[in-house]
PDB file of C-alpha atoms and ligand atoms in Angstrom:
ATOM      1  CA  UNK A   1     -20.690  -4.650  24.325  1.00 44.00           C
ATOM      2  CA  UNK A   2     -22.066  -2.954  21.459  1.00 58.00           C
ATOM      3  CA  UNK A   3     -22.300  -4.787  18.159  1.00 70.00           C
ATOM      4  CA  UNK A   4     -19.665  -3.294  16.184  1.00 75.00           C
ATOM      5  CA  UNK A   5     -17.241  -5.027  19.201  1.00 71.00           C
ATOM      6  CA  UNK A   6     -18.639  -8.035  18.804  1.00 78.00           C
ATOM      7  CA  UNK A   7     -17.391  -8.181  15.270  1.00 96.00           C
ATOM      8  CA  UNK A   8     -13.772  -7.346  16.091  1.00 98.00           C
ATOM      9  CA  UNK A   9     -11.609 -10.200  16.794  1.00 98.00           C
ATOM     10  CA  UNK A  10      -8.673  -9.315  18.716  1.00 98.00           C
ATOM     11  CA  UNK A  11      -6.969 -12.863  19.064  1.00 98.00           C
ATOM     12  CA  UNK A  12      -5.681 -15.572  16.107  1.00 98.00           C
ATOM     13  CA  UNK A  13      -8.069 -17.641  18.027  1.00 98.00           C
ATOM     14  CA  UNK A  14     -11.038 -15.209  17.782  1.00 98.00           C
ATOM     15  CA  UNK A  15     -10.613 -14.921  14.055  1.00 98.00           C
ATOM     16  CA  UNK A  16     -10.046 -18.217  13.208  1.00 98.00           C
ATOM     17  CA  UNK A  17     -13.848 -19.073  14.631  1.00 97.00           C
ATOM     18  CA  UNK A  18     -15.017 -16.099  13.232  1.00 97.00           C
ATOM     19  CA  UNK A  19     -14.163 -17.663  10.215  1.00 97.00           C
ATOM     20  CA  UNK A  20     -15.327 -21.590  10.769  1.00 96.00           C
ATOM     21  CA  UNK A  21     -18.024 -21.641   8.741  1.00 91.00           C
ATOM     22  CA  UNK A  22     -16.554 -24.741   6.542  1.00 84.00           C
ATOM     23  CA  UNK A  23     -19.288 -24.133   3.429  1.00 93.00           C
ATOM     24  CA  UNK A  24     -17.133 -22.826   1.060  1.00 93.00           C
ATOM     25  CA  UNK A  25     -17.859 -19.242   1.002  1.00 97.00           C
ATOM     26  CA  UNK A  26     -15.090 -16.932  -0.723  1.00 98.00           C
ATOM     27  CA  UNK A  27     -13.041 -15.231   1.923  1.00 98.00           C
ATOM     28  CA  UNK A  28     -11.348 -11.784   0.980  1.00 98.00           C
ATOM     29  CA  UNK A  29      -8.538  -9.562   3.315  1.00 99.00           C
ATOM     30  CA  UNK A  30      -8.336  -6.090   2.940  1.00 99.00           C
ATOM     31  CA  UNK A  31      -4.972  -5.775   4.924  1.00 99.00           C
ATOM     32  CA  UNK A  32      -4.576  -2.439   6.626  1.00 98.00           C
ATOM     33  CA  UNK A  33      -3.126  -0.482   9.051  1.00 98.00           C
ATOM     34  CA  UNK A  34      -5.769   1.683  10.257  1.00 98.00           C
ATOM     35  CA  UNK A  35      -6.320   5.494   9.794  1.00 98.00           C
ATOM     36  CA  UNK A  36      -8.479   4.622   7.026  1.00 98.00           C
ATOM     37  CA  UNK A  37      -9.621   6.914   4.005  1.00 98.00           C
ATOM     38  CA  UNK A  38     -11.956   6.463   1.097  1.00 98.00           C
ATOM     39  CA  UNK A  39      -8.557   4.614  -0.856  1.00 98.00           C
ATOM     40  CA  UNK A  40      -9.212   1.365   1.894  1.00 98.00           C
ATOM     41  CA  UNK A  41     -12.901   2.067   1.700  1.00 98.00           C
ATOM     42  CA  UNK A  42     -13.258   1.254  -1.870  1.00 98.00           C
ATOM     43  CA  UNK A  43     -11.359  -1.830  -1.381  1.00 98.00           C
ATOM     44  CA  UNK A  44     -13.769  -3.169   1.483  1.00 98.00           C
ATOM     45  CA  UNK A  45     -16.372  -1.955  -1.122  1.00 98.00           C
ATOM     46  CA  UNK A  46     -15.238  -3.806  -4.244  1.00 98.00           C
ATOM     47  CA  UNK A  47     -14.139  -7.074  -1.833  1.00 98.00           C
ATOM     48  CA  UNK A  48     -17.589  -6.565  -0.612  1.00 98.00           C
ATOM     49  CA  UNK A  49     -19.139  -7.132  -3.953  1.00 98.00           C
ATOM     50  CA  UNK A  50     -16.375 -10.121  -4.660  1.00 98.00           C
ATOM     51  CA  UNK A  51     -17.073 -11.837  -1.405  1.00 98.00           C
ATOM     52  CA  UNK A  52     -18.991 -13.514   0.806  1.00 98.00           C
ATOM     53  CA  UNK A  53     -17.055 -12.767   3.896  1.00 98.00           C
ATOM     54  CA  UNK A  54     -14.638  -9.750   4.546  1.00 98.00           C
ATOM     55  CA  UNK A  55     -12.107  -9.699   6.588  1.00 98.00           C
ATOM     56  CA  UNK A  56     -10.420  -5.987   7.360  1.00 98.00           C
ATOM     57  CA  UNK A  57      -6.912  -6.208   9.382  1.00 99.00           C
ATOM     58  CA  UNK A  58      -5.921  -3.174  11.226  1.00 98.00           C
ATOM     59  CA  UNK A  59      -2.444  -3.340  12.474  1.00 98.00           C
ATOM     60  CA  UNK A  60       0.519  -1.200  12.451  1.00 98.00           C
ATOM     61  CA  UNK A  61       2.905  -3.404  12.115  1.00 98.00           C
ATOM     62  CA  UNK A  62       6.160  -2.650  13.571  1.00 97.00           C
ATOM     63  CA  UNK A  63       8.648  -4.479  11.382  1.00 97.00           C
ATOM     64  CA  UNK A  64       8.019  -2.458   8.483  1.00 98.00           C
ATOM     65  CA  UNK A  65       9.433   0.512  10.127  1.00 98.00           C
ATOM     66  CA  UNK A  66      12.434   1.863   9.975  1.00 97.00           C
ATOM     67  CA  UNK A  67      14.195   3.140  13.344  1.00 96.00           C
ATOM     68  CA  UNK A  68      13.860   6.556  12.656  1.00 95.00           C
ATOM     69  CA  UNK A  69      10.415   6.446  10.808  1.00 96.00           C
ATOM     70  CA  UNK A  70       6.995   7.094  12.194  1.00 95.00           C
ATOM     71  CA  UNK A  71       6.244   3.953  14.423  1.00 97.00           C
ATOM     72  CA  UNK A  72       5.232   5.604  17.329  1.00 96.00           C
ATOM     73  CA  UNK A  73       3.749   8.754  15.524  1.00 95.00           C
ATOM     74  CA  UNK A  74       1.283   6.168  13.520  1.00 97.00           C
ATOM     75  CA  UNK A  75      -1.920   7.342  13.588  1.00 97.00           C
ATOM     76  CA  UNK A  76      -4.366   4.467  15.558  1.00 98.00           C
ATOM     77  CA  UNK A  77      -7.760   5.569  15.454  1.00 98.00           C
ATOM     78  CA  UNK A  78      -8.979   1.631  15.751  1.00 98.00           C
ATOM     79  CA  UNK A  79     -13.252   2.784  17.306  1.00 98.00           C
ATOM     80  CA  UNK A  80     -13.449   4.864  14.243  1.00 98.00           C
ATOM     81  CA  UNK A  81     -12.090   2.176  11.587  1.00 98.00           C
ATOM     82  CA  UNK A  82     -13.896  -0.363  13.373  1.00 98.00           C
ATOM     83  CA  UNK A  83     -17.175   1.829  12.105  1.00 98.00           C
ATOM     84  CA  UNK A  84     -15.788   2.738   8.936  1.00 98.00           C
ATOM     85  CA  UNK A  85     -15.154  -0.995   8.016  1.00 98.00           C
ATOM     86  CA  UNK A  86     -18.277  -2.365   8.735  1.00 98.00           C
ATOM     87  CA  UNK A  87     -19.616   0.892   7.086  1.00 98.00           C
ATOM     88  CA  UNK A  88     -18.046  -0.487   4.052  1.00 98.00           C
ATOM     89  CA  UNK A  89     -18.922  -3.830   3.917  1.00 98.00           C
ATOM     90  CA  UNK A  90     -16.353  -5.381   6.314  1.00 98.00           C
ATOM     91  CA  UNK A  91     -17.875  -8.518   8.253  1.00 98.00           C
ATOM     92  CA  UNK A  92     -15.535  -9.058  10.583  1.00 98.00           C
ATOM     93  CA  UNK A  93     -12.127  -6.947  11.913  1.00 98.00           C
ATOM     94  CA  UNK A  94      -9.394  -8.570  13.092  1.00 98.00           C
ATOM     95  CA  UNK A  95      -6.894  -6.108  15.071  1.00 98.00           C
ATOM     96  CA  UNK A  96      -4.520  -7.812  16.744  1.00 98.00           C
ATOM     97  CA  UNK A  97      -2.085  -6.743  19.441  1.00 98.00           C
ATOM     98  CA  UNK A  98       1.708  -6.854  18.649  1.00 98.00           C
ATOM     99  CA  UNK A  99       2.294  -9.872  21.174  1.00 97.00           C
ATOM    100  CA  UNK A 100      -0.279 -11.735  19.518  1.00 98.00           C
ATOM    101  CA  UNK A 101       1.212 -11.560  15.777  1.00 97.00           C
ATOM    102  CA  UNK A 102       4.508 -11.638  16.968  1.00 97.00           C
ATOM    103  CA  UNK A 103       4.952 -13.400  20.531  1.00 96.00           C
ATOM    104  CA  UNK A 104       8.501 -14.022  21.800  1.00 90.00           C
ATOM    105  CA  UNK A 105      11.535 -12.730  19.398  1.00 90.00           C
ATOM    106  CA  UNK A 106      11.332 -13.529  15.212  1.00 87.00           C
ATOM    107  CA  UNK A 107      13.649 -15.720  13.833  1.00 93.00           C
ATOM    108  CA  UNK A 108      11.898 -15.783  10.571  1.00 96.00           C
ATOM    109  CA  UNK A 109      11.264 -13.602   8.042  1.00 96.00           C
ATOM    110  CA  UNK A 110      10.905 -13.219   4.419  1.00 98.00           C
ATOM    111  CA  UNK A 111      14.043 -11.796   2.099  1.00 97.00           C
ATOM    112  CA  UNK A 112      13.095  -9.907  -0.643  1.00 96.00           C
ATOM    113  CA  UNK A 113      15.857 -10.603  -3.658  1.00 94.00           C
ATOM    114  CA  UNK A 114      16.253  -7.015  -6.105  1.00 94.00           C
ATOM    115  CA  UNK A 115      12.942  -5.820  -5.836  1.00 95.00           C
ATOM    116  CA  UNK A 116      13.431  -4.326  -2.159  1.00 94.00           C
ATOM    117  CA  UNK A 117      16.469  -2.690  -3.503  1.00 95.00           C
ATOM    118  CA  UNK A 118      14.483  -0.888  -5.915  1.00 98.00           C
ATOM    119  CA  UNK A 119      12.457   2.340  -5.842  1.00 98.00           C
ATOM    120  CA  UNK A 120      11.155   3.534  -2.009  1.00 98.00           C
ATOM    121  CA  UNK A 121      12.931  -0.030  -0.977  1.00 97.00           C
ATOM    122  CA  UNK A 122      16.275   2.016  -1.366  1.00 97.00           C
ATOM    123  CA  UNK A 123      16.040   3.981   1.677  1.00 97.00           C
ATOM    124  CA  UNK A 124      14.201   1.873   3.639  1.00 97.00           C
ATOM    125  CA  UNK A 125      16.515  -1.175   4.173  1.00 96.00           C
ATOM    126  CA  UNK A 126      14.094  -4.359   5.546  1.00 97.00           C
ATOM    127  CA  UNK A 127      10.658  -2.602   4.979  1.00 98.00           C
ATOM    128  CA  UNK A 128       9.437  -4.386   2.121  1.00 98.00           C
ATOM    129  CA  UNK A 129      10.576  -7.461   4.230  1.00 98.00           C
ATOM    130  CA  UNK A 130       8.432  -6.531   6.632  1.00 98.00           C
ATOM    131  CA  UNK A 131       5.404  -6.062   4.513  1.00 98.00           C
ATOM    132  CA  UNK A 132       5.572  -9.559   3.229  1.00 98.00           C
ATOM    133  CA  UNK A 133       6.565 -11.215   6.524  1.00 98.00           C
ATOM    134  CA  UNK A 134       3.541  -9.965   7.770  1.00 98.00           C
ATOM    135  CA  UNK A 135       1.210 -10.285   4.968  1.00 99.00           C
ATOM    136  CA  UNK A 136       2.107 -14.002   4.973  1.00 98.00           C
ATOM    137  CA  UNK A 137       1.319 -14.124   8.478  1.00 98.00           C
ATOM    138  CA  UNK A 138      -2.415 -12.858   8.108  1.00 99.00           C
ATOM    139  CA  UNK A 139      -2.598 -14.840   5.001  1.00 98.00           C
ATOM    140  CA  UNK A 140      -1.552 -17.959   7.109  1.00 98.00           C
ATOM    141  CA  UNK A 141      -4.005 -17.168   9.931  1.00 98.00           C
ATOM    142  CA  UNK A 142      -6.704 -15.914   8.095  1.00 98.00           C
ATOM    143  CA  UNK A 143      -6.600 -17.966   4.778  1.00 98.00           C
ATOM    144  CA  UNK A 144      -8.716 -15.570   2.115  1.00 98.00           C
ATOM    145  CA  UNK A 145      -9.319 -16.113  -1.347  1.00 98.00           C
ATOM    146  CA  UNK A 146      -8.525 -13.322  -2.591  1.00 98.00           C
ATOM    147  CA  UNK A 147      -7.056 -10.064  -0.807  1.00 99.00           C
ATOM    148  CA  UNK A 148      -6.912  -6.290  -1.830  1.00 99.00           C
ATOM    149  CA  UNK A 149      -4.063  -4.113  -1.839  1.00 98.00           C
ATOM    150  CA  UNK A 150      -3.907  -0.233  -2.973  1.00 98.00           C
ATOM    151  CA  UNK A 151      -1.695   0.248  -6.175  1.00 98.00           C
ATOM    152  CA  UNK A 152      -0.540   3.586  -5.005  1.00 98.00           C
ATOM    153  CA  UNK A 153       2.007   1.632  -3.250  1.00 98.00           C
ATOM    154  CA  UNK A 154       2.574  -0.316  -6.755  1.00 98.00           C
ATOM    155  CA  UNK A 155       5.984  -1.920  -5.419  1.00 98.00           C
ATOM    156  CA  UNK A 156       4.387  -3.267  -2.454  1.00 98.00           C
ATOM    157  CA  UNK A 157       1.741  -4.763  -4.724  1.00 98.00           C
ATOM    158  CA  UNK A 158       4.367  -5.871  -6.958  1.00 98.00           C
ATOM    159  CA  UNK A 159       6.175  -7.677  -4.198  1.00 98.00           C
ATOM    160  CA  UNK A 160       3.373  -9.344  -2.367  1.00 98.00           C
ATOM    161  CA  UNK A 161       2.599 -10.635  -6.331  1.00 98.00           C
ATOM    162  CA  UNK A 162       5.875 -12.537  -6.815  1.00 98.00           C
ATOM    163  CA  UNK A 163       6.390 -13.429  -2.868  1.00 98.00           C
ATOM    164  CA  UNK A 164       2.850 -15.418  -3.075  1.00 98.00           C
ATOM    165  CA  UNK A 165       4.435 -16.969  -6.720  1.00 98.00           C
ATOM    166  CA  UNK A 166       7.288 -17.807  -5.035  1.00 98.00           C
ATOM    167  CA  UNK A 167       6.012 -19.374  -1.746  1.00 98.00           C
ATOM    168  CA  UNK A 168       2.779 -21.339  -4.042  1.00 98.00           C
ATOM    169  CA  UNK A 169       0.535 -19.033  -1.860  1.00 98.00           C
ATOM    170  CA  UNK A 170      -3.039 -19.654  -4.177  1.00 98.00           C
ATOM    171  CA  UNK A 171      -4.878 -16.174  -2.660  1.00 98.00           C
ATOM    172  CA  UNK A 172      -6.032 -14.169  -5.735  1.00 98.00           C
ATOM    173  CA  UNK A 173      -4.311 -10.800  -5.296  1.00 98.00           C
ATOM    174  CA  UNK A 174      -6.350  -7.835  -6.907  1.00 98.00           C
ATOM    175  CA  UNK A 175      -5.397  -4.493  -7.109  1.00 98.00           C
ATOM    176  CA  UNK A 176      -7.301  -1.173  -7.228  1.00 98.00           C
ATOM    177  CA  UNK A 177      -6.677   2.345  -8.088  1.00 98.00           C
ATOM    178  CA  UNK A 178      -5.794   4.916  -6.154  1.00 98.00           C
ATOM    179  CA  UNK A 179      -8.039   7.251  -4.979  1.00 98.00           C
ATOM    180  CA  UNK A 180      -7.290  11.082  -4.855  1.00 98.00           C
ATOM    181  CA  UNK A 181      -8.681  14.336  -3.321  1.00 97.00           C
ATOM    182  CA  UNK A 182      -9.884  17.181  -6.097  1.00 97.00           C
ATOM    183  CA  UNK A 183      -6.446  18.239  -6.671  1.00 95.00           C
ATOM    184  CA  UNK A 184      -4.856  14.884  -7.343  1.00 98.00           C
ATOM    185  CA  UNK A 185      -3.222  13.866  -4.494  1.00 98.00           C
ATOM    186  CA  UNK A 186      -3.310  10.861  -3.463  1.00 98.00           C
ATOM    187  CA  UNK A 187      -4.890   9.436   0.001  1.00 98.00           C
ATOM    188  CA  UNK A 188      -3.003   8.176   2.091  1.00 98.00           C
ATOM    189  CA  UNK A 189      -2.997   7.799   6.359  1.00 97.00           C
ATOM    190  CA  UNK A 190       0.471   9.869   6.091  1.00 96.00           C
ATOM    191  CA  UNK A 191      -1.237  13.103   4.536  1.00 97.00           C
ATOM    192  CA  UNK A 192      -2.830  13.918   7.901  1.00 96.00           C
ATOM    193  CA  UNK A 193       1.280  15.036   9.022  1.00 96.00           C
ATOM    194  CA  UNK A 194       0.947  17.658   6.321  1.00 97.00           C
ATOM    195  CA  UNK A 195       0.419  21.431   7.311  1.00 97.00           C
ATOM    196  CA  UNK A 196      -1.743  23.835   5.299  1.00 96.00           C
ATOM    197  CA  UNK A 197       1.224  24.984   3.183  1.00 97.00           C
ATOM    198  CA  UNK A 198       2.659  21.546   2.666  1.00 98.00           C
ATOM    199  CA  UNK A 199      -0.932  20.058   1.284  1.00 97.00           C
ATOM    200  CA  UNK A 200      -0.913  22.842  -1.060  1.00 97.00           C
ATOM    201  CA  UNK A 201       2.341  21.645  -2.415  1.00 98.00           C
ATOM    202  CA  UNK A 202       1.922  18.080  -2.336  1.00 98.00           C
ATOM    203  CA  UNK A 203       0.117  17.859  -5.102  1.00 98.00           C
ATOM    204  CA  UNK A 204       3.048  19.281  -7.280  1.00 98.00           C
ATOM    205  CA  UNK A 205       3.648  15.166  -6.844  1.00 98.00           C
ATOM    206  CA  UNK A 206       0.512  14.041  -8.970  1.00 98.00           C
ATOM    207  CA  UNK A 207       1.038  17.049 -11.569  1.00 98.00           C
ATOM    208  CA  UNK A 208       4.569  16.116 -11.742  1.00 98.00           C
ATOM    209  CA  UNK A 209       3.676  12.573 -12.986  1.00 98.00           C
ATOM    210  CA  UNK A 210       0.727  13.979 -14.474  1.00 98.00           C
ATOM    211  CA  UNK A 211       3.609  16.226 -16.530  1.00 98.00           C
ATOM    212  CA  UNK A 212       5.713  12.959 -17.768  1.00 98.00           C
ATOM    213  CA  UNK A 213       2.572  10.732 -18.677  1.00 98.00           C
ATOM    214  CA  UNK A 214       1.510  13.900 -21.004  1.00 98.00           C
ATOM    215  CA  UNK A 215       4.999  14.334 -22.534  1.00 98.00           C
ATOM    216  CA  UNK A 216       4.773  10.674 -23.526  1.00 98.00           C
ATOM    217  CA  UNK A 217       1.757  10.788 -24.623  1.00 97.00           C
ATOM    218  CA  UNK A 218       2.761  13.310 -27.058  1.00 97.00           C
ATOM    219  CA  UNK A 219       5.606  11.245 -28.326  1.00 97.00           C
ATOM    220  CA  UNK A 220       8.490  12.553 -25.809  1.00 98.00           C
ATOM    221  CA  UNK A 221      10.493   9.302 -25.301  1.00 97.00           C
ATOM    222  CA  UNK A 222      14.212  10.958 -24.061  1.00 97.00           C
ATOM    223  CA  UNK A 223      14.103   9.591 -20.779  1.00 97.00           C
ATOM    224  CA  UNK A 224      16.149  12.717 -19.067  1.00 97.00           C
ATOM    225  CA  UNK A 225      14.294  15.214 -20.410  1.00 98.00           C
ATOM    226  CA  UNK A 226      10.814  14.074 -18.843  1.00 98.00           C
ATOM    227  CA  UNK A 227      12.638  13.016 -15.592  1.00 98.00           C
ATOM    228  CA  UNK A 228      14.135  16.496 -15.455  1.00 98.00           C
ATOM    229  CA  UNK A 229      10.747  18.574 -16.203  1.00 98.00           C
ATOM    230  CA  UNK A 230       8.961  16.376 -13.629  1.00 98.00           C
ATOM    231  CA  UNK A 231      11.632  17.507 -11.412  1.00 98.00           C
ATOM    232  CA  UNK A 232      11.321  20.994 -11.896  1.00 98.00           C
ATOM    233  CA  UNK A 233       7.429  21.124 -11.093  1.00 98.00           C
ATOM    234  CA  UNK A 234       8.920  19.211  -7.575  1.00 98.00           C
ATOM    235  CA  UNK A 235      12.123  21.656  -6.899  1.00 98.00           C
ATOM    236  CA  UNK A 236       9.246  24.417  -7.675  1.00 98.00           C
ATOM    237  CA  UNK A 237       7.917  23.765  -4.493  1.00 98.00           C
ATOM    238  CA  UNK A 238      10.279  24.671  -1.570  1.00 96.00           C
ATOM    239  CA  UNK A 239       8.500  21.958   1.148  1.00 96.00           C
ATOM    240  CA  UNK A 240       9.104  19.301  -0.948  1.00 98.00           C
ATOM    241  CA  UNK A 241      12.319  17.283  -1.414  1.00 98.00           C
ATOM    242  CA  UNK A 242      12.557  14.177  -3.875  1.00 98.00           C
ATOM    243  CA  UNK A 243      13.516  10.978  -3.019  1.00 98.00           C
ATOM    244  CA  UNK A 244      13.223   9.728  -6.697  1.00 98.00           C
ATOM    245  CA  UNK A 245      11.521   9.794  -9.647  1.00 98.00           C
ATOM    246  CA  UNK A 246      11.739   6.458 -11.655  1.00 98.00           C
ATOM    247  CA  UNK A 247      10.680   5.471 -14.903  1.00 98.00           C
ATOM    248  CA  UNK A 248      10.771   1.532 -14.831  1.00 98.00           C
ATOM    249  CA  UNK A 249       8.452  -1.645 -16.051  1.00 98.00           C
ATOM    250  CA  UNK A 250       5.602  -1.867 -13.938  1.00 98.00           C
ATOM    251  CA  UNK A 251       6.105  -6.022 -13.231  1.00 97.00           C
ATOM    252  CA  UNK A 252       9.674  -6.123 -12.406  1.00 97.00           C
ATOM    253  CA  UNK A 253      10.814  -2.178 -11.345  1.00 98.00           C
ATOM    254  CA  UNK A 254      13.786  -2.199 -13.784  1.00 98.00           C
ATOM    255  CA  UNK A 255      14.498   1.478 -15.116  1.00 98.00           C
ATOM    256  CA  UNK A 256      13.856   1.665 -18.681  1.00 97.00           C
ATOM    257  CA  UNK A 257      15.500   3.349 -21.202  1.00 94.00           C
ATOM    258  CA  UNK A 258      13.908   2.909 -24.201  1.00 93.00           C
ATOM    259  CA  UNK A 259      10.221   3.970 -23.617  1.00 96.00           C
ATOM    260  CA  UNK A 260       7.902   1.797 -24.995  1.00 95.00           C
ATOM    261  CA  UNK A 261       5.117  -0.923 -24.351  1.00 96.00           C
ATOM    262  CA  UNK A 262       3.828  -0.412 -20.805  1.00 97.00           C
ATOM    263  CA  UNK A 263       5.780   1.634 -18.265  1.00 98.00           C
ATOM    264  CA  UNK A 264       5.728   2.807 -14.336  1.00 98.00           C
ATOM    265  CA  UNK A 265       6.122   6.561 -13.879  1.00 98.00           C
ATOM    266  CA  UNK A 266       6.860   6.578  -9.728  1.00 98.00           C
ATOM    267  CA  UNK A 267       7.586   8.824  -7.593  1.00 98.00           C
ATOM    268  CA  UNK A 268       8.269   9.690  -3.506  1.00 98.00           C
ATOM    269  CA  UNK A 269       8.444  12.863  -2.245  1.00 98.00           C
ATOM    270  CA  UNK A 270       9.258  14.294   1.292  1.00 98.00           C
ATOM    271  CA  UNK A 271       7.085  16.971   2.810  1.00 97.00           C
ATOM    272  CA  UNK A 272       8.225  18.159   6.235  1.00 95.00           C
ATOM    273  CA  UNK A 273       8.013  14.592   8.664  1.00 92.00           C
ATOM    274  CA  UNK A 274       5.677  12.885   5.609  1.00 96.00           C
ATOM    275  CA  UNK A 275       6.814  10.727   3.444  1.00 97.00           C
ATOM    276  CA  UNK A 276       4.247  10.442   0.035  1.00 98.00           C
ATOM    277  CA  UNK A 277       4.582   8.081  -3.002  1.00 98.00           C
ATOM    278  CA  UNK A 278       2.710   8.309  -5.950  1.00 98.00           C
ATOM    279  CA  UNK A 279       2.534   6.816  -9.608  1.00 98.00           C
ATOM    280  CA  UNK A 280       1.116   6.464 -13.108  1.00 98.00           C
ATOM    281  CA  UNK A 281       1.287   3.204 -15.145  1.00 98.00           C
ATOM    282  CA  UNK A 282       1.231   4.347 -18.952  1.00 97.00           C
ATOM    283  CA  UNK A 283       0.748   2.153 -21.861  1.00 95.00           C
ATOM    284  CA  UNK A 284       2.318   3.121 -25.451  1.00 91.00           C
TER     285      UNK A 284
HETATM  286  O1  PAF B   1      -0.210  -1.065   2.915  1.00 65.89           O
HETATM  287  C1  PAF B   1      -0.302  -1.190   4.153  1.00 65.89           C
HETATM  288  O2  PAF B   1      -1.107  -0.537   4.811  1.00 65.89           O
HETATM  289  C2  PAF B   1       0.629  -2.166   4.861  1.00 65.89           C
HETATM  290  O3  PAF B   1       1.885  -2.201   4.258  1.00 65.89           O
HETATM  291  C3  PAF B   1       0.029  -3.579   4.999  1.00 65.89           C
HETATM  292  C4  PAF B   1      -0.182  -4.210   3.638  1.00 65.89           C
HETATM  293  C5  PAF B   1      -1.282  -3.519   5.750  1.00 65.89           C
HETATM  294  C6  PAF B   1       0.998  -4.477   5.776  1.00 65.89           C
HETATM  295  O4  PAF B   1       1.213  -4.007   7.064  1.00 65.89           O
END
């Protein structure tokens, strides 16, 4: 076994003495599911510099997914993350195997009031459900101080916020910014499904939001009229179709109308089998 294995915990048992060190050191997750990009590198980086033990999950977790979404498709690359992690500043990986998160059939789960009716919880009935469910899980088995989420998924991070509230879960949860290639886009594990063409269009979704944060800037503030132009740079680009494009408070989702104070600008777009999600919070 080379060393990198030896760091890679594969059972709740394995992790849990990976972790018995009982002297009080600070503990962060970086919750993943593999196919990692520079976006989960800089948070192994950053709870590299807050910690003094880091934890990376890699799991594709299956009750997140719809039935026709990309379960199987996922991509699982788990040798090369395994590198990348520790590359990072990951001490320890914990990749589990579905029986071992979830042995024998679930009778619990966590319900998400309004927010997983909101935004890219719309058409995907159960998902943010999902997220949390399992996010409580490693949370439970792992314990960390503090753990890391992207805010390109901003509802997610939203969510997980207010489920931890809710349950008096005391782990710190810190954002961090999304990372993006030259153009804009956004990384994400999902823009590997993109073809040549459809990566050139893609990033009419950061220029579209990029296009409604400038028109508020410069004192626009009729909420159709930016939604429309940010459509139009989308319906400009014939692989893309919109699932929405929201204008709502950043803590609670609720669509505004009166734009003022701070404000989400989100979007999710389809390009061929990918699904991408973007945003922009803007302050007035
Ligand atoms: O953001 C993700 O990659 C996943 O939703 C997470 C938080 C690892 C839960 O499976």
């Amino acid at each position: 076994m080379n060393d990198s294995k030896k760091k890679v915990a594969h059972t709740i048992a394995e992790i849990k003495k990976a972790l018995e060190f009982n002297d009080g050191r600070l503990v962060g997750l970086v919750p993943t599911m593999g196919a990692l990009h520079r976006g989960h590198l800089s948070l192994i980086q950053r709870a590299s510099r807050d910690c003094d033990a880091v934890v990376v999950s890699i799991y594709v977790n299956p009750t997140q997914f719809g039935p026709t979404e990309d379960l199987e498709g996922y991509p699982r690359q788990l040798d090369k993350d395994i590198e990348l992690a520790l590359g990072a500043g990951a001490d320890v990986i914990f990749a589990p195997a579905d029986d071992e998160l979830y042995p024998g059939p679930v009778l619990t789960e966590i319900k998400i009031h309004e927010l997983e009716g909101l935004l890219c919880g719309k058409k995907r009935p159960g998902h943010f459900s999902g997220v949390a469910t399992v996010v409580v899980k490693l949370v439970n088995i792992i314990k960390p101080d503090i753990i890391y989420f992207g805010e390109k998924d901003w509802q997610q991070f939203v969510i997980v916020k207010k489920v931890f509230k809710d349950l008096n879960i005391d782990t710190k949860v810190v954002g961090m910014p999304t990372i993006r290639d030259a153009d804009g886009l956004a990384l994400s594990s999902r823009n590997r499904y993109l073809t040549q063409k459809q990566r050139r269009s893609a990033k009419a979704l950061p220029a579209a939001l990029e296009l409604a944060h400038d028109m508020i800037k410069n004192g626009e503030r009729r909420r159709d009229k930016i939604i429309s132009a940010a459509k139009e740079v989308i319906a400009a680009e014939p692989s893309l179709e919109l699932e929405y494009f929201s204008i709502c408070r950043p803590e609670n989702l609720i669509e505004v109308e009166a734009i003022k104070g701070e404000v989400l600008l989100a979007a999710a777009v389809h390009a061929g089998g990918a699904r991408l999600i973007d945003n922009k919070v803007i302050k007035i």
